[in-house]
Amino acid sequence: MSHFDNILLLTDSYKVSHYKQYPAHTESVYSYFESRGGTFAETVFFGLQYFLEEYLSGPVVTPERIDEAEKLLGKHFTDGSFFNRKGWEHIVKTHGGRLPIRIKAVPEGTVLETSNVLMTIENTDPACSWLTNYLETLLVQVWYPCSVATQSRSMKQCIAKYLAKTGDLALLPFKLHDFGFRGVSSVETAALGGAAHLINFMGTDNLAGILLAQRVYGADMPGFSIPAAEHSTLTSWGRDHELDAYRNMLDQFPKGLVAVVSDSYDLMNACRNLWGGELRGQILHRDGTLVIRPDSGDPPTILKEVLQILGESFGTTVNSLGYRVLDPHVRVIQGDGIDREMLPKILEAITSVGWSADNLAFGSGGGLLQKLNRDTSKYAFKCSSARVDGVERDVFKQPITDQGKRSKAGRLKLVNRNGKPQTVRELDADGEVDLLRVVFENGEIKGRYSWDEICDRAAVTNILAH
Ligand code: AOY
């Protein structure tokens, strides 16, 4: 059972008072969601289907929930007498508890330039114009899966650039592994962020992300992993038995990929004298690949040194692009300190000394799922149109204290103009196809997107353009 299943309470406190603040006879409030710019030139839209399914669909307003909200808010506010009981009871009586709201959005997985409309929301019952922005708080949380999908896709473009230049692009889907479950603020965050990453990559240790991709988007098996050590499994052998701990890994997992974190005591000693010394023969006769994981130090410096030592011990070949590749029995994964800024530094450092990006994979936790906030892509939800007493009017803000915070005006449409999606006013786009589709209306989910179509839409295709 969820502790957070009362839609009346999934909002900011101040919104409870807003129904008294709109002009009299406000029949419609129309709002939109966009990225106003920020770190990335594009955004990937992803995650709305989860919020619709989890919180908004079906009969979500009930007499019990109204009572609970009235009681809680009565104590929360200094003067609790303004609770909108009539408004909520109207939704129960007239709509069977289903929200009289229409949400349109770009199809999930769509990659769109910033400053375009991603989603619109409006009330479908003129008595419920107060409800549109009551839902802002919950709906805007879609900023998080959008941001993770966007950042992960940008990191994919970065890795793709180096693979195209120095190695094999076919390795791309497994080059950035999600280590982030423990580093995020909640299980729900792990699920949304983990699924968002899996739109772009196929490697993950974040099982919550897999569950969300399967249960909400019908994915089959969207992410894969391999046996891998953590420090506890190795250090419990004792410092004097580091070699035995490593040998045990090779014995227990005699074929396929196996990853072993190797910095418990002395990473370079482990690479040169244990993996590259005593265990060298066993590794070279193994039917599979040992993935060595450094986990401390300055990543570019450490990785150049580790590749150098492993090259000396296991040998290298030079590929058709002129870059060095380690013997196929050994590879490296860097999972410490990886974020969108460290990634290009490492790739530049290793390629500058002749190593192919094929040698290296990345793990990222906090950098992938938590080093983001709503400002990273400046997500905002603003009212752009209202109908008052039968008259539609533009609604917008234009603060002289920050021109970047100006909001759009009018009812909006996303149309294709000279091969590019552009946000225009509905009035200026008569007869043009709207790329926004109705996904929710009057309590029902109207359009669903499958995992595979979302991944296809977000696919990184033209690598060399980036
Ligand atoms: N996993 C690739 C498979 C996963 C992990 C998870 C935090 C893996 C490590 C590895 O190789 O080393 C959460 C830290 C590491």
Tab-separated table of C-alpha atoms and ligand atoms in Angstrom:
chain	number	residue	atom	x	y	z
A	1	MET	CA	0.000	0.000	0.000
A	2	SER	CA	1.242	3.443	-0.902
A	3	HIS	CA	1.320	6.142	1.748
A	4	PHE	CA	0.919	8.701	-1.036
A	5	ASP	CA	-2.270	7.730	-2.813
A	6	ASN	CA	-4.394	10.785	-2.061
A	7	ILE	CA	-4.264	12.990	-5.165
A	8	LEU	CA	-5.643	15.935	-3.179
A	9	LEU	CA	-2.433	15.952	-1.156
A	10	LEU	CA	0.061	15.425	-3.998
A	11	THR	CA	0.522	19.146	-4.468
A	12	ASP	CA	2.133	22.228	-2.962
A	13	SER	CA	0.202	23.628	0.005
A	14	TYR	CA	-0.310	27.040	-1.619
A	15	LYS	CA	-2.227	25.477	-4.506
A	16	VAL	CA	-5.004	24.525	-2.081
A	17	SER	CA	-5.823	28.240	-1.839
A	18	HIS	CA	-5.594	29.005	-5.559
A	19	TYR	CA	-9.197	28.212	-6.517
A	20	LYS	CA	-10.144	31.425	-4.681
A	21	GLN	CA	-7.564	33.477	-6.576
A	22	TYR	CA	-8.483	33.133	-10.269
A	23	PRO	CA	-10.809	35.772	-11.725
A	24	ALA	CA	-14.533	35.080	-11.259
A	25	HIS	CA	-16.001	33.007	-14.105
A	26	THR	CA	-12.672	31.450	-15.126
A	27	GLU	CA	-13.908	28.522	-17.220
A	28	SER	CA	-10.641	27.188	-18.546
A	29	VAL	CA	-7.001	27.188	-17.456
A	30	TYR	CA	-4.556	25.945	-20.086
A	31	SER	CA	-0.912	25.328	-19.148
A	32	TYR	CA	2.137	23.894	-20.875
A	33	PHE	CA	5.454	22.224	-19.950
A	34	GLU	CA	8.780	23.005	-21.614
A	35	SER	CA	12.557	22.992	-21.154
A	36	ARG	CA	13.593	26.645	-21.347
A	37	GLY	CA	17.184	25.711	-22.278
A	38	GLY	CA	20.052	24.903	-19.937
A	39	THR	CA	22.881	22.396	-20.273
A	40	PHE	CA	21.533	20.432	-23.239
A	41	ALA	CA	20.303	21.718	-26.619
A	42	GLU	CA	17.683	18.958	-26.782
A	43	THR	CA	15.408	17.086	-24.400
A	44	VAL	CA	14.169	13.516	-24.495
A	45	PHE	CA	10.562	13.306	-23.316
A	46	PHE	CA	10.059	10.258	-21.081
A	47	GLY	CA	8.175	9.127	-17.984
A	48	LEU	CA	4.715	10.719	-18.208
A	49	GLN	CA	3.034	7.324	-18.667
A	50	TYR	CA	4.290	6.290	-15.215
A	51	PHE	CA	2.780	9.353	-13.518
A	52	LEU	CA	-0.525	8.976	-15.366
A	53	GLU	CA	-0.787	5.300	-14.464
A	54	GLU	CA	0.449	5.598	-10.872
A	55	TYR	CA	-1.365	8.728	-9.735
A	56	LEU	CA	-3.950	10.122	-12.146
A	57	SER	CA	-5.893	7.397	-13.930
A	58	GLY	CA	-9.249	5.999	-12.827
A	59	PRO	CA	-11.485	7.241	-10.005
A	60	VAL	CA	-8.877	8.946	-7.834
A	61	VAL	CA	-11.120	11.372	-5.948
A	62	THR	CA	-13.238	9.678	-3.258
A	63	PRO	CA	-15.262	10.940	-0.282
A	64	GLU	CA	-12.707	9.318	2.062
A	65	ARG	CA	-9.820	11.150	0.404
A	66	ILE	CA	-11.722	14.444	0.544
A	67	ASP	CA	-12.294	13.917	4.273
A	68	GLU	CA	-8.654	13.005	4.849
A	69	ALA	CA	-7.436	16.073	2.963
A	70	GLU	CA	-9.856	18.415	4.703
A	71	LYS	CA	-8.758	17.152	8.106
A	72	LEU	CA	-5.036	17.323	7.353
A	73	LEU	CA	-5.195	20.732	5.671
A	74	GLY	CA	-7.433	22.083	8.427
A	75	LYS	CA	-4.580	21.519	10.861
A	76	HIS	CA	-1.777	22.407	8.395
A	77	PHE	CA	-3.039	25.902	7.610
A	78	THR	CA	-3.317	28.542	10.290
A	79	ASP	CA	-6.881	29.067	9.065
A	80	GLY	CA	-8.054	25.889	7.386
A	81	SER	CA	-11.521	27.096	6.510
A	82	PHE	CA	-10.844	27.643	2.767
A	83	PHE	CA	-10.526	23.980	1.663
A	84	ASN	CA	-12.303	23.464	-1.682
A	85	ARG	CA	-14.695	20.722	-0.503
A	86	LYS	CA	-17.391	21.775	-3.004
A	87	GLY	CA	-14.949	21.576	-5.912
A	88	TRP	CA	-13.766	18.065	-5.031
A	89	GLU	CA	-17.279	16.835	-4.268
A	90	HIS	CA	-18.323	18.074	-7.713
A	91	ILE	CA	-15.658	15.779	-9.230
A	92	VAL	CA	-16.997	12.815	-7.250
A	93	LYS	CA	-20.644	13.529	-8.122
A	94	THR	CA	-20.304	14.653	-11.740
A	95	HIS	CA	-17.281	12.656	-12.888
A	96	GLY	CA	-17.312	9.580	-10.653
A	97	GLY	CA	-14.052	10.751	-9.095
A	98	ARG	CA	-12.256	10.889	-12.458
A	99	LEU	CA	-10.207	14.010	-13.146
A	100	PRO	CA	-11.875	16.259	-15.789
A	101	ILE	CA	-8.536	17.058	-17.395
A	102	ARG	CA	-7.000	16.690	-20.867
A	103	ILE	CA	-3.261	16.166	-21.244
A	104	LYS	CA	-1.539	16.265	-24.620
A	105	ALA	CA	2.132	15.420	-24.995
A	106	VAL	CA	4.800	14.606	-27.541
A	107	PRO	CA	5.199	10.833	-27.938
A	108	GLU	CA	7.566	9.411	-25.312
A	109	GLY	CA	11.101	9.022	-26.596
A	110	THR	CA	10.775	12.140	-28.769
A	111	VAL	CA	13.961	14.210	-28.936
A	112	LEU	CA	13.059	17.877	-29.202
A	113	GLU	CA	15.020	21.144	-29.237
A	114	THR	CA	14.571	23.078	-26.005
A	115	SER	CA	11.996	25.888	-25.794
A	116	ASN	CA	9.358	23.734	-27.470
A	117	VAL	CA	6.123	22.632	-25.853
A	118	LEU	CA	6.395	19.065	-24.514
A	119	MET	CA	2.993	18.763	-22.841
A	120	THR	CA	-0.199	20.762	-22.368
A	121	ILE	CA	-2.904	20.375	-19.750
A	122	GLU	CA	-6.378	21.881	-19.484
A	123	ASN	CA	-9.630	21.234	-17.655
A	124	THR	CA	-12.512	19.652	-19.592
A	125	ASP	CA	-15.245	20.861	-17.195
A	126	PRO	CA	-15.634	24.669	-16.925
A	127	ALA	CA	-16.416	24.213	-13.235
A	128	CYS	CA	-12.916	22.767	-12.679
A	129	SER	CA	-10.490	25.353	-14.094
A	130	TRP	CA	-8.856	25.410	-10.644
A	131	LEU	CA	-7.781	21.765	-11.137
A	132	THR	CA	-5.349	22.318	-14.040
A	133	ASN	CA	-2.548	23.886	-12.023
A	134	TYR	CA	-3.374	21.885	-8.885
A	135	LEU	CA	-1.721	19.028	-10.813
A	136	GLU	CA	1.418	21.012	-11.707
A	137	THR	CA	3.432	19.735	-8.744
A	138	LEU	CA	2.997	16.085	-9.674
A	139	LEU	CA	3.207	16.513	-13.460
A	140	VAL	CA	6.374	18.607	-13.319
A	141	GLN	CA	8.147	15.686	-11.638
A	142	VAL	CA	8.442	14.296	-15.166
A	143	TRP	CA	11.461	16.684	-15.337
A	144	TYR	CA	13.489	13.917	-13.670
A	145	PRO	CA	13.101	10.990	-16.106
A	146	CYS	CA	13.337	13.507	-18.986
A	147	SER	CA	16.593	14.862	-17.560
A	148	VAL	CA	18.158	11.440	-17.015
A	149	ALA	CA	17.163	10.283	-20.511
A	150	THR	CA	18.546	13.520	-21.970
A	151	GLN	CA	21.847	13.395	-20.082
A	152	SER	CA	22.364	9.680	-20.721
A	153	ARG	CA	21.714	10.261	-24.438
A	154	SER	CA	24.228	13.098	-24.500
A	155	MET	CA	26.816	10.838	-22.790
A	156	LYS	CA	26.014	8.231	-25.445
A	157	GLN	CA	26.785	10.752	-28.194
A	158	CYS	CA	30.104	11.517	-26.500
A	159	ILE	CA	31.116	7.845	-26.293
A	160	ALA	CA	29.885	7.257	-29.851
A	161	LYS	CA	32.177	9.982	-31.152
A	162	TYR	CA	35.241	8.291	-29.641
A	163	LEU	CA	34.192	4.784	-30.662
A	164	ALA	CA	33.679	5.951	-34.249
A	165	LYS	CA	37.153	7.490	-34.242
A	166	THR	CA	39.084	4.764	-32.406
A	167	GLY	CA	37.141	1.503	-32.349
A	168	ASP	CA	33.915	-0.413	-32.786
A	169	LEU	CA	30.578	1.447	-32.621
A	170	ALA	CA	28.732	-1.868	-32.150
A	171	LEU	CA	29.978	-1.859	-28.528
A	172	LEU	CA	28.087	1.366	-27.735
A	173	PRO	CA	24.974	-0.111	-25.981
A	174	PHE	CA	27.094	-1.586	-23.169
A	175	LYS	CA	29.539	1.272	-22.666
A	176	LEU	CA	27.717	3.100	-19.835
A	177	HIS	CA	26.422	0.869	-17.018
A	178	ASP	CA	23.950	2.162	-14.396
A	179	PHE	CA	25.515	1.832	-10.898
A	180	GLY	CA	23.088	4.354	-9.440
A	181	PHE	CA	20.433	2.534	-7.368
A	182	ARG	CA	22.154	3.226	-4.016
A	183	GLY	CA	23.004	6.825	-4.850
A	184	VAL	CA	19.545	8.167	-5.528
A	185	SER	CA	17.015	9.679	-3.181
A	186	SER	CA	14.356	6.967	-3.363
A	187	VAL	CA	13.302	3.680	-4.946
A	188	GLU	CA	10.936	5.629	-7.228
A	189	THR	CA	13.862	7.804	-8.331
A	190	ALA	CA	15.931	4.698	-9.061
A	191	ALA	CA	13.094	3.222	-11.115
A	192	LEU	CA	12.399	6.340	-13.182
A	193	GLY	CA	16.059	7.222	-13.669
A	194	GLY	CA	17.082	3.629	-14.312
A	195	ALA	CA	14.408	3.190	-16.984
A	196	ALA	CA	15.323	6.560	-18.522
A	197	HIS	CA	18.949	5.422	-18.893
A	198	LEU	CA	17.838	2.148	-20.503
A	199	ILE	CA	16.264	4.095	-23.371
A	200	ASN	CA	19.839	4.720	-24.483
A	201	PHE	CA	21.925	1.833	-23.100
A	202	MET	CA	21.543	-1.865	-22.272
A	203	GLY	CA	23.839	-2.211	-19.246
A	204	THR	CA	22.471	-1.769	-15.743
A	205	ASP	CA	22.707	-2.980	-12.158
A	206	ASN	CA	19.580	-0.956	-11.318
A	207	LEU	CA	16.814	-3.562	-11.139
A	208	ALA	CA	14.184	-0.945	-10.210
A	209	GLY	CA	14.637	0.612	-13.649
A	210	ILE	CA	13.990	-2.756	-15.282
A	211	LEU	CA	10.785	-3.241	-13.278
A	212	LEU	CA	9.462	0.146	-14.363
A	213	ALA	CA	10.360	-0.408	-18.027
A	214	GLN	CA	8.586	-3.779	-17.913
A	215	ARG	CA	5.510	-2.888	-15.874
A	216	VAL	CA	4.775	0.558	-17.280
A	217	TYR	CA	6.134	0.255	-20.820
A	218	GLY	CA	5.860	-3.475	-21.526
A	219	ALA	CA	9.594	-4.008	-22.012
A	220	ASP	CA	10.806	-7.610	-22.322
A	221	MET	CA	14.315	-7.525	-20.802
A	222	PRO	CA	15.646	-4.013	-21.324
A	223	GLY	CA	18.901	-4.278	-19.353
A	224	PHE	CA	21.696	-6.777	-18.721
A	225	SER	CA	24.477	-7.372	-16.233
A	226	ILE	CA	27.299	-9.780	-15.421
A	227	PRO	CA	28.829	-11.306	-12.270
A	228	ALA	CA	30.997	-8.737	-10.554
A	229	ALA	CA	32.897	-8.418	-7.271
A	230	GLU	CA	32.508	-5.768	-4.601
A	231	HIS	CA	35.170	-4.904	-2.054
A	232	SER	CA	33.546	-6.991	0.706
A	233	THR	CA	33.758	-10.249	-1.239
A	234	LEU	CA	37.453	-9.689	-1.889
A	235	THR	CA	38.679	-8.043	1.310
A	236	SER	CA	37.007	-10.660	3.526
A	237	TRP	CA	39.748	-13.018	2.314
A	238	GLY	CA	42.237	-10.775	4.162
A	239	ARG	CA	44.950	-8.568	2.734
A	240	ASP	CA	47.405	-11.481	2.500
A	241	HIS	CA	44.942	-13.425	0.344
A	242	GLU	CA	44.124	-10.877	-2.352
A	243	LEU	CA	45.537	-13.280	-4.942
A	244	ASP	CA	43.315	-16.137	-3.670
A	245	ALA	CA	40.271	-13.872	-3.795
A	246	TYR	CA	41.011	-12.988	-7.434
A	247	ARG	CA	41.761	-16.601	-8.385
A	248	ASN	CA	38.477	-17.622	-6.783
A	249	MET	CA	36.668	-15.198	-9.094
A	250	LEU	CA	38.233	-16.865	-12.121
A	251	ASP	CA	37.433	-20.346	-10.725
A	252	GLN	CA	33.818	-19.494	-9.813
A	253	PHE	CA	33.106	-17.810	-13.138
A	254	PRO	CA	35.175	-19.835	-15.620
A	255	LYS	CA	33.631	-18.365	-18.756
A	256	GLY	CA	32.024	-15.202	-20.080
A	257	LEU	CA	32.403	-11.749	-18.655
A	258	VAL	CA	33.364	-11.248	-15.022
A	259	ALA	CA	34.227	-7.921	-13.398
A	260	VAL	CA	36.568	-7.495	-10.447
A	261	VAL	CA	37.168	-4.268	-8.584
A	262	SER	CA	40.924	-4.267	-8.073
A	263	ASP	CA	41.912	-1.287	-5.921
A	264	SER	CA	41.321	-2.821	-2.473
A	265	TYR	CA	45.017	-2.377	-1.625
A	266	ASP	CA	47.259	-1.506	-4.539
A	267	LEU	CA	45.671	-1.309	-7.970
A	268	MET	CA	48.899	-1.186	-9.980
A	269	ASN	CA	50.324	-4.145	-8.052
A	270	ALA	CA	47.103	-6.067	-8.689
A	271	CYS	CA	47.295	-5.324	-12.418
A	272	ARG	CA	51.028	-5.995	-12.850
A	273	ASN	CA	51.740	-8.818	-10.401
A	274	LEU	CA	48.434	-10.571	-9.695
A	275	TRP	CA	46.233	-10.335	-12.836
A	276	GLY	CA	49.238	-9.742	-15.089
A	277	GLY	CA	51.545	-12.091	-13.146
A	278	GLU	CA	50.365	-15.145	-11.210
A	279	LEU	CA	46.920	-15.243	-12.848
A	280	ARG	CA	47.992	-14.256	-16.350
A	281	GLY	CA	47.931	-17.775	-17.757
A	282	GLN	CA	44.528	-18.601	-16.305
A	283	ILE	CA	43.111	-15.378	-17.778
A	284	LEU	CA	44.610	-16.002	-21.217
A	285	HIS	CA	43.181	-19.544	-21.224
A	286	ARG	CA	39.789	-18.384	-20.010
A	287	ASP	CA	36.841	-18.584	-22.408
A	288	GLY	CA	35.728	-15.035	-21.740
A	289	THR	CA	36.808	-11.589	-20.635
A	290	LEU	CA	38.001	-10.370	-17.241
A	291	VAL	CA	36.934	-6.775	-16.676
A	292	ILE	CA	39.239	-4.987	-14.243
A	293	ARG	CA	37.676	-2.152	-12.289
A	294	PRO	CA	39.810	0.640	-10.827
A	295	ASP	CA	37.738	2.475	-8.210
A	296	SER	CA	39.838	5.327	-6.852
A	297	GLY	CA	42.220	8.052	-7.901
A	298	ASP	CA	42.102	10.541	-10.763
A	299	PRO	CA	40.348	8.576	-13.520
A	300	PRO	CA	42.279	9.809	-16.604
A	301	THR	CA	45.643	9.308	-14.850
A	302	ILE	CA	44.718	5.921	-13.374
A	303	LEU	CA	43.296	4.593	-16.631
A	304	LYS	CA	46.333	5.526	-18.722
A	305	GLU	CA	48.537	3.726	-16.196
A	306	VAL	CA	46.286	0.651	-15.916
A	307	LEU	CA	46.053	0.294	-19.710
A	308	GLN	CA	49.840	0.646	-19.968
A	309	ILE	CA	50.443	-2.117	-17.397
A	310	LEU	CA	47.799	-4.446	-18.862
A	311	GLY	CA	49.182	-3.854	-22.356
A	312	GLU	CA	52.650	-4.845	-21.191
A	313	SER	CA	51.341	-7.975	-19.440
A	314	PHE	CA	48.707	-9.262	-21.863
A	315	GLY	CA	49.754	-7.729	-25.171
A	316	THR	CA	47.956	-5.502	-27.630
A	317	THR	CA	47.072	-5.290	-31.292
A	318	VAL	CA	46.618	-2.195	-33.427
A	319	ASN	CA	43.173	-1.918	-35.064
A	320	SER	CA	42.353	-0.668	-38.551
A	321	LEU	CA	41.913	2.851	-37.194
A	322	GLY	CA	45.428	2.822	-35.778
A	323	TYR	CA	44.518	2.500	-32.098
A	324	ARG	CA	45.778	-0.064	-29.581
A	325	VAL	CA	43.429	-2.772	-28.310
A	326	LEU	CA	44.198	-5.073	-25.353
A	327	ASP	CA	44.168	-8.863	-25.698
A	328	PRO	CA	40.447	-9.800	-25.800
A	329	HIS	CA	40.685	-11.678	-22.471
A	330	VAL	CA	40.995	-8.419	-20.575
A	331	ARG	CA	39.122	-5.099	-20.472
A	332	VAL	CA	38.655	-2.226	-18.009
A	333	ILE	CA	35.559	-0.603	-16.475
A	334	GLN	CA	35.768	2.757	-14.716
A	335	GLY	CA	32.870	3.229	-12.311
A	336	ASP	CA	34.222	5.884	-9.956
A	337	GLY	CA	33.818	9.580	-10.619
A	338	ILE	CA	31.917	9.257	-13.882
A	339	ASP	CA	29.679	12.131	-14.863
A	340	ARG	CA	28.990	14.029	-18.079
A	341	GLU	CA	32.131	16.156	-17.625
A	342	MET	CA	34.567	13.402	-16.666
A	343	LEU	CA	33.564	11.172	-19.585
A	344	PRO	CA	35.141	13.260	-22.397
A	345	LYS	CA	38.233	13.965	-20.251
A	346	ILE	CA	38.915	10.240	-19.893
A	347	LEU	CA	38.194	9.444	-23.525
A	348	GLU	CA	40.433	12.284	-24.696
A	349	ALA	CA	43.205	11.196	-22.304
A	350	ILE	CA	43.299	7.570	-23.436
A	351	THR	CA	42.915	8.257	-27.152
A	352	SER	CA	45.668	10.892	-26.991
A	353	VAL	CA	48.085	8.117	-25.969
A	354	GLY	CA	46.826	5.738	-28.662
A	355	TRP	CA	44.257	3.560	-26.868
A	356	SER	CA	40.992	2.579	-28.553
A	357	ALA	CA	37.780	3.324	-26.634
A	358	ASP	CA	37.047	-0.402	-27.153
A	359	ASN	CA	39.227	-1.146	-24.112
A	360	LEU	CA	37.055	0.730	-21.707
A	361	ALA	CA	33.507	0.742	-20.360
A	362	PHE	CA	32.040	3.113	-17.781
A	363	GLY	CA	29.849	2.740	-14.728
A	364	SER	CA	28.006	5.743	-13.381
A	365	GLY	CA	25.780	6.145	-10.343
A	366	GLY	CA	25.244	9.551	-8.799
A	367	GLY	CA	26.612	11.237	-11.919
A	368	LEU	CA	24.044	9.486	-14.073
A	369	LEU	CA	20.941	9.606	-11.880
A	370	GLN	CA	21.411	12.254	-9.217
A	371	LYS	CA	23.723	15.034	-10.474
A	372	LEU	CA	20.764	16.762	-12.081
A	373	ASN	CA	18.057	19.109	-10.971
A	374	ARG	CA	15.076	20.804	-12.552
A	375	ASP	CA	17.319	23.723	-13.517
A	376	THR	CA	19.760	21.539	-15.494
A	377	SER	CA	17.336	21.827	-18.412
A	378	LYS	CA	15.262	24.678	-16.876
A	379	TYR	CA	11.967	22.807	-16.947
A	380	ALA	CA	8.897	24.947	-16.355
A	381	PHE	CA	5.114	24.608	-16.306
A	382	LYS	CA	3.209	27.791	-17.038
A	383	CYS	CA	-0.338	28.875	-17.820
A	384	SER	CA	-0.520	30.325	-21.342
A	385	SER	CA	-4.256	30.715	-21.937
A	386	ALA	CA	-7.477	31.062	-19.984
A	387	ARG	CA	-11.149	31.534	-20.803
A	388	VAL	CA	-12.983	33.942	-18.539
A	389	ASP	CA	-16.694	34.581	-19.067
A	390	GLY	CA	-16.592	33.006	-22.504
A	391	VAL	CA	-13.598	35.038	-23.672
A	392	GLU	CA	-10.256	33.400	-24.341
A	393	ARG	CA	-7.225	35.421	-23.281
A	394	ASP	CA	-3.459	35.066	-23.510
A	395	VAL	CA	-1.782	34.433	-20.178
A	396	PHE	CA	1.970	34.905	-19.736
A	397	LYS	CA	4.669	36.312	-17.493
A	398	GLN	CA	7.451	38.618	-18.642
A	399	PRO	CA	9.692	39.547	-15.684
A	400	ILE	CA	12.162	42.355	-16.475
A	401	THR	CA	14.369	40.823	-13.783
A	402	ASP	CA	15.008	37.741	-15.999
A	403	GLN	CA	14.120	37.785	-19.706
A	404	GLY	CA	14.793	34.017	-19.851
A	405	LYS	CA	11.735	33.444	-17.698
A	406	ARG	CA	9.286	34.912	-20.209
A	407	SER	CA	6.565	32.344	-20.880
A	408	LYS	CA	4.686	31.524	-24.053
A	409	ALA	CA	1.181	32.867	-24.730
A	410	GLY	CA	-1.923	31.247	-26.195
A	411	ARG	CA	-3.057	27.701	-26.838
A	412	LEU	CA	-0.089	25.894	-28.346
A	413	LYS	CA	0.596	23.427	-31.078
A	414	LEU	CA	3.789	21.592	-32.067
A	415	VAL	CA	3.979	21.504	-35.857
A	416	ASN	CA	6.528	20.464	-38.450
A	417	ARG	CA	7.782	23.537	-40.332
A	418	ASN	CA	10.621	23.052	-42.851
A	419	GLY	CA	11.369	19.627	-41.457
A	420	LYS	CA	11.656	20.757	-37.844
A	421	PRO	CA	9.162	20.692	-34.952
A	422	GLN	CA	8.237	24.212	-33.900
A	423	THR	CA	5.941	25.557	-31.224
A	424	VAL	CA	3.272	27.879	-32.577
A	425	ARG	CA	-0.098	29.206	-31.479
A	426	GLU	CA	-3.060	27.019	-32.397
A	427	LEU	CA	-4.566	30.065	-34.142
A	428	ASP	CA	-1.553	30.327	-36.464
A	429	ALA	CA	-1.529	26.651	-37.432
A	430	ASP	CA	-4.998	25.894	-38.684
A	431	GLY	CA	-5.133	22.526	-40.429
A	432	GLU	CA	-1.514	21.648	-39.580
A	433	VAL	CA	-0.879	18.320	-37.854
A	434	ASP	CA	-0.246	18.647	-34.115
A	435	LEU	CA	2.659	16.508	-32.876
A	436	LEU	CA	1.128	16.696	-29.386
A	437	ARG	CA	-1.202	13.749	-28.822
A	438	VAL	CA	-3.943	13.325	-26.236
A	439	VAL	CA	-2.613	10.855	-23.629
A	440	PHE	CA	-5.105	11.501	-20.831
A	441	GLU	CA	-8.721	12.631	-20.811
A	442	ASN	CA	-11.309	12.559	-18.038
A	443	GLY	CA	-9.505	9.973	-15.937
A	444	GLU	CA	-8.531	7.682	-18.790
A	445	ILE	CA	-5.149	7.030	-20.375
A	446	LYS	CA	-5.765	7.579	-24.101
A	447	GLY	CA	-2.461	6.782	-25.706
A	448	ARG	CA	0.203	4.369	-24.517
A	449	TYR	CA	3.749	3.999	-25.756
A	450	SER	CA	5.678	0.760	-25.884
A	451	TRP	CA	9.256	0.380	-24.729
A	452	ASP	CA	10.535	-0.467	-28.186
A	453	GLU	CA	8.992	2.546	-29.930
A	454	ILE	CA	10.352	4.859	-27.222
A	455	CYS	CA	13.880	3.472	-27.708
A	456	ASP	CA	13.543	3.775	-31.489
A	457	ARG	CA	12.481	7.423	-31.266
A	458	ALA	CA	15.379	8.350	-28.996
A	459	ALA	CA	17.978	6.363	-30.965
A	460	VAL	CA	21.303	8.055	-31.538
A	461	THR	CA	21.634	7.757	-35.309
A	462	ASN	CA	23.781	10.385	-36.970
A	463	ILE	CA	26.876	10.068	-34.774
A	464	LEU	CA	29.185	12.152	-36.930
A	465	ALA	CA	26.824	15.127	-36.772
A	466	HIS	CA	27.636	15.497	-33.067
B	1	AOY	N1	28.278	-3.060	-10.255
B	1	AOY	C1	29.894	-4.649	-14.719
B	1	AOY	C2	28.692	-5.161	-14.020
B	1	AOY	C3	28.377	-4.380	-12.796
B	1	AOY	C4	28.087	-2.038	-9.342
B	1	AOY	C5	26.812	-1.751	-8.951
B	1	AOY	C6	27.621	-0.025	-7.520
B	1	AOY	C7	29.577	-3.987	-12.020
B	1	AOY	C8	29.471	-3.397	-10.801
B	1	AOY	C9	30.873	-4.176	-12.587
B	1	AOY	O1	31.009	-4.628	-13.857
B	1	AOY	O2	31.896	-3.963	-11.952
B	1	AOY	C10	26.580	-0.753	-8.043
B	1	AOY	C11	28.922	-0.314	-7.907
B	1	AOY	C12	29.148	-1.317	-8.830
